[in-house]
Amino acid sequence: MLLRIDSLIKLSIALIITFLFTGCFSTSSYKYSNYNIFKKDRSSIHVPEEKIKNSKAMHRATMRPYKVFGKWYYPTLAKVGDTHEGISSWYGPNFHAKPTSNGEIYNMYKATAAHKTLPMNTMLKVENLENGKSTIVRVNDRGPFVGTRIIDLSNKAARDIDMVAKGTAMVRITVLGFHAKIAQTKEEKEEVASVGKYYLQVGAFSKYAGAKITQNKFKMILDSRYDVIIKKGIVNNKDINRVWISGFRSEEEIRDFKEKNSLAGAMVIAE
């Protein structure tokens, strides 16, 4: 049975709308030919220059855990020199001139990137391991939320490392600095960008001796990157000695630690 003409028109419109709104969440990257379709119209959109957003309020908001497609992400600390390898994609036309996760306006012609957990305004060197080309970008957005991809580059950055046509590439990213600056001084190179401090409470005792026994027990079984401390306090006018494990980099890490060590009843403390 033949489709009616008006049904065909509706179907065509639906397909066009679906295509236009496929972006950072798509399972496929923009190919070079796709970019050409948008170039004439999208490049005429004016994106005003604006100051980089780097306030404490912005960082507090963008470093909170968040959930996308049923999965939780835990923005975490980083230090200059950290490296990661994985797949990079790029995004452009459908997001040009729209707000990014930190409140800036996305400009596909600027060297920026989206990352799921690094602090906003982290400066990164991105090396295309397939051709040896590299570029430097600033994180101002969250993503990509597709498969195992580790970074989403702006169109400009993707062109710098010659991956626009292919859509994706295997890359190495290296942290160069924070607050939109490449680390130069000794202090800047030793800076650690952190979301705060996380602890796992594994005991609470009215007597210090009881807390000390628990502290020693955990010190014997934990590896060197964790420490066990006793936090003294008062509850209902009575002394209390809490035993906390410290050294966690993120809430995700601390929850994984609880599961692996059968500490379901332990309490997560964030400061």
Coordinates of C-alpha atoms in Angstrom, one line a residue:
M1 CA 0.0 0.0 0.0
L2 CA 1.4 3.4 -1.0
L3 CA 2.2 6.0 1.7
R4 CA 0.2 9.2 1.4
I5 CA 2.2 12.2 0.3
D6 CA 1.6 14.1 3.6
S7 CA 2.9 11.0 5.6
L8 CA 6.1 11.1 3.5
I9 CA 6.5 14.8 4.3
K10 CA 6.0 14.2 8.0
L11 CA 8.5 11.3 8.0
S12 CA 11.1 13.5 6.2
I13 CA 10.7 16.3 8.7
A14 CA 11.1 13.9 11.6
L15 CA 14.3 12.5 10.1
I16 CA 15.7 16.0 9.6
I17 CA 15.0 17.0 13.2
T18 CA 16.6 13.8 14.5
F19 CA 19.7 14.5 12.5
L20 CA 20.0 18.2 13.6
F21 CA 19.7 17.4 17.3
T22 CA 22.3 14.6 17.3
G23 CA 25.4 15.9 19.0
C24 CA 27.7 15.2 21.9
F25 CA 25.4 12.3 23.0
S26 CA 25.4 10.6 19.5
T27 CA 26.9 7.2 19.0
S28 CA 28.6 8.5 15.8
S29 CA 30.9 11.5 15.3
Y30 CA 30.5 14.2 12.7
K31 CA 32.3 13.3 9.4
Y32 CA 33.9 16.0 7.3
S33 CA 31.0 15.9 4.8
N34 CA 28.5 16.5 7.6
Y35 CA 30.4 19.5 8.7
N36 CA 30.2 21.0 5.2
I37 CA 26.4 20.8 5.3
F38 CA 26.4 23.1 8.3
K39 CA 29.4 25.3 7.5
K40 CA 27.6 27.9 5.4
D41 CA 24.8 28.5 7.8
R42 CA 26.5 27.9 11.2
S43 CA 29.7 29.8 10.6
S44 CA 27.6 33.0 10.3
I45 CA 26.4 32.7 13.9
H46 CA 28.1 35.3 15.9
V47 CA 29.6 34.2 19.2
P48 CA 30.6 37.2 21.3
E49 CA 34.0 37.1 23.1
E50 CA 33.5 36.7 26.8
K51 CA 35.8 36.3 29.8
I52 CA 36.7 32.8 30.9
K53 CA 34.5 31.7 33.8
N54 CA 36.7 30.7 36.7
S55 CA 34.8 31.6 39.9
K56 CA 34.7 29.5 43.0
A57 CA 30.9 29.2 42.6
M58 CA 31.4 27.8 39.1
H59 CA 33.9 25.2 40.3
R60 CA 31.7 24.1 43.2
A61 CA 28.8 23.6 40.8
T62 CA 30.7 21.8 38.1
M63 CA 32.6 19.5 40.4
R64 CA 29.5 17.9 42.0
P65 CA 28.7 14.3 41.0
Y66 CA 26.2 14.1 38.2
K67 CA 24.2 11.5 36.4
V68 CA 23.9 11.0 32.6
F69 CA 22.0 8.1 30.9
G70 CA 21.8 6.3 34.3
K71 CA 25.5 6.5 35.1
W72 CA 27.0 8.6 37.8
Y73 CA 30.2 10.6 37.2
Y74 CA 32.4 11.9 39.9
P75 CA 34.6 14.9 39.0
T76 CA 37.8 14.4 40.8
L77 CA 41.2 15.8 41.5
A78 CA 44.1 16.0 39.1
K79 CA 47.7 17.2 39.1
V80 CA 50.0 18.6 36.5
G81 CA 51.6 15.8 34.4
D82 CA 48.7 13.4 34.7
T83 CA 48.2 11.4 31.4
H84 CA 45.4 9.3 30.0
E85 CA 45.0 7.5 26.7
G86 CA 41.8 6.7 24.9
I87 CA 39.5 7.6 22.1
S88 CA 38.8 11.3 21.2
S89 CA 35.8 12.5 19.3
W90 CA 34.8 16.1 18.3
Y91 CA 31.7 18.2 18.3
G92 CA 30.8 21.4 16.5
P93 CA 27.9 22.6 14.4
N94 CA 24.9 21.5 16.6
F95 CA 26.4 23.1 19.7
H96 CA 28.0 26.2 18.2
A97 CA 26.8 29.4 20.1
K98 CA 25.1 27.3 22.8
P99 CA 25.9 27.2 26.6
T100 CA 28.6 24.8 27.8
S101 CA 28.5 23.1 31.2
N102 CA 30.4 25.9 32.9
G103 CA 28.1 28.6 31.6
E104 CA 30.4 29.9 28.8
I105 CA 29.2 30.0 25.2
Y106 CA 30.6 27.2 23.0
N107 CA 32.6 28.4 20.1
M108 CA 33.7 25.6 17.7
Y109 CA 36.5 27.8 16.4
K110 CA 38.2 28.0 19.8
A111 CA 40.6 25.4 21.2
T112 CA 38.3 23.9 23.9
A113 CA 37.2 20.5 25.0
A114 CA 34.6 18.5 27.0
H115 CA 35.8 16.1 29.7
K116 CA 33.7 14.0 32.1
T117 CA 35.6 14.6 35.3
L118 CA 38.5 17.1 35.0
P119 CA 38.1 20.5 36.7
M120 CA 36.9 23.3 34.4
N121 CA 39.7 25.4 32.8
T122 CA 42.1 22.5 33.1
M123 CA 44.7 23.0 30.3
L124 CA 45.5 19.8 28.3
K125 CA 47.9 18.7 25.6
V126 CA 46.1 16.4 23.2
E127 CA 48.3 14.2 21.1
N128 CA 46.9 12.2 18.2
L129 CA 48.7 8.9 18.6
E130 CA 47.8 7.9 15.0
N131 CA 49.7 10.8 13.3
G132 CA 51.8 12.4 15.9
K133 CA 50.1 15.8 15.8
S134 CA 49.2 17.7 19.0
T135 CA 47.2 20.7 20.2
I136 CA 46.5 22.5 23.5
V137 CA 42.9 22.9 24.7
R138 CA 41.0 24.2 27.7
V139 CA 38.2 22.2 29.4
N140 CA 34.9 24.1 29.5
D141 CA 32.3 21.4 29.1
R142 CA 31.3 17.9 30.2
G143 CA 31.3 14.9 27.9
P144 CA 31.6 12.8 25.8
F145 CA 29.0 10.3 27.0
V146 CA 29.4 7.7 24.3
G147 CA 31.2 4.4 24.9
T148 CA 34.7 4.7 26.2
R149 CA 35.6 8.1 24.7
I150 CA 37.7 10.2 27.0
I151 CA 37.5 13.7 25.5
D152 CA 35.4 15.6 23.0
L153 CA 37.4 18.3 21.1
S154 CA 36.1 21.5 19.5
N155 CA 36.1 21.6 15.7
K156 CA 39.2 23.8 15.8
A157 CA 41.2 21.5 18.1
A158 CA 40.1 18.4 16.0
R159 CA 41.4 20.2 12.9
D160 CA 44.7 20.9 14.7
I161 CA 45.3 17.1 15.1
D162 CA 43.8 16.2 11.7
M163 CA 40.9 14.0 13.0
V164 CA 37.8 15.8 11.6
A165 CA 37.4 13.6 8.6
K166 CA 37.8 10.3 10.5
G167 CA 35.6 11.5 13.4
T168 CA 37.6 9.8 16.2
A169 CA 41.2 9.1 17.0
M170 CA 43.3 7.4 19.7
V171 CA 44.9 10.2 21.8
R172 CA 47.0 10.9 24.8
I173 CA 45.9 13.8 27.0
T174 CA 48.4 15.4 29.5
V175 CA 47.4 17.9 32.2
L176 CA 49.4 21.1 31.7
G177 CA 47.8 23.4 34.3
F178 CA 44.7 24.7 35.8
H179 CA 42.6 28.0 35.9
A180 CA 43.2 28.4 32.1
K181 CA 47.0 28.7 32.6
I182 CA 49.8 26.4 31.6
A183 CA 51.9 25.8 34.7
Q184 CA 55.2 27.7 34.6
T185 CA 56.4 28.2 38.2
K186 CA 57.4 25.5 40.6
E187 CA 54.3 26.2 42.7
E188 CA 52.0 26.0 39.6
K189 CA 53.6 22.7 38.5
E190 CA 53.0 21.2 42.0
E191 CA 49.4 22.4 42.2
V192 CA 46.7 19.8 42.7
A193 CA 43.1 20.6 41.7
S194 CA 40.8 18.9 44.2
V195 CA 37.0 18.8 44.8
G196 CA 37.6 18.6 48.5
K197 CA 38.5 15.8 50.9
Y198 CA 36.8 12.4 51.3
Y199 CA 37.0 10.1 54.3
L200 CA 35.6 6.7 55.2
Q201 CA 34.5 6.3 58.8
V202 CA 35.2 2.7 59.9
G203 CA 34.6 3.1 63.6
A204 CA 33.5 5.4 66.5
F205 CA 34.5 4.8 70.1
S206 CA 33.9 6.5 73.4
K207 CA 37.4 5.5 74.5
Y208 CA 40.5 6.5 72.7
A209 CA 42.0 3.0 73.2
G210 CA 39.3 1.4 71.2
A211 CA 39.9 3.8 68.3
K212 CA 43.6 3.2 68.5
I213 CA 43.2 -0.5 68.1
T214 CA 41.0 -0.1 65.0
Q215 CA 43.4 2.5 63.6
N216 CA 46.3 0.1 63.9
K217 CA 44.4 -2.8 62.4
F218 CA 43.6 -0.8 59.2
K219 CA 47.1 0.6 59.0
M220 CA 48.4 -2.9 58.7
I221 CA 46.2 -3.9 55.8
L222 CA 46.0 -0.7 53.7
D223 CA 48.5 0.3 51.0
S224 CA 50.6 3.4 51.3
R225 CA 48.3 5.8 49.4
Y226 CA 45.8 5.6 52.3
D227 CA 46.2 6.8 55.9
V228 CA 44.1 6.1 59.0
I229 CA 43.4 9.0 61.4
I230 CA 41.5 9.5 64.6
K231 CA 39.1 12.5 64.7
K232 CA 38.2 13.5 68.3
G233 CA 34.9 15.2 68.9
I234 CA 32.0 15.5 71.3
V235 CA 28.5 14.1 70.9
N236 CA 25.7 14.7 73.5
N237 CA 28.4 16.1 75.8
K238 CA 30.4 12.9 75.6
D239 CA 33.8 12.3 74.0
I240 CA 33.8 10.4 70.7
N241 CA 36.8 9.1 68.8
R242 CA 36.1 8.5 65.1
V243 CA 38.4 6.4 62.9
W244 CA 38.7 7.7 59.4
I245 CA 40.5 6.3 56.4
S246 CA 41.8 9.2 54.2
G247 CA 43.5 9.6 50.8
F248 CA 40.6 9.1 48.5
R249 CA 40.6 11.1 45.3
S250 CA 36.9 11.0 44.6
E251 CA 33.5 9.7 45.8
E252 CA 33.6 7.1 43.2
E253 CA 36.9 5.8 44.5
I254 CA 35.7 5.6 48.1
R255 CA 32.6 3.7 47.1
D256 CA 34.6 1.2 45.1
F257 CA 36.9 0.8 48.2
K258 CA 33.9 0.1 50.4
E259 CA 32.7 -2.6 48.0
K260 CA 36.0 -4.3 47.5
N261 CA 36.8 -4.4 51.2
S262 CA 33.3 -5.4 52.4
L263 CA 32.7 -2.2 54.3
A264 CA 29.1 -1.6 53.4
G265 CA 28.3 -0.2 56.9
A266 CA 31.1 2.4 56.8
M267 CA 30.1 6.0 56.5
V268 CA 31.4 8.4 53.7
I269 CA 32.4 11.8 54.9
A270 CA 33.0 14.7 52.6
E271 CA 34.7 18.0 53.7

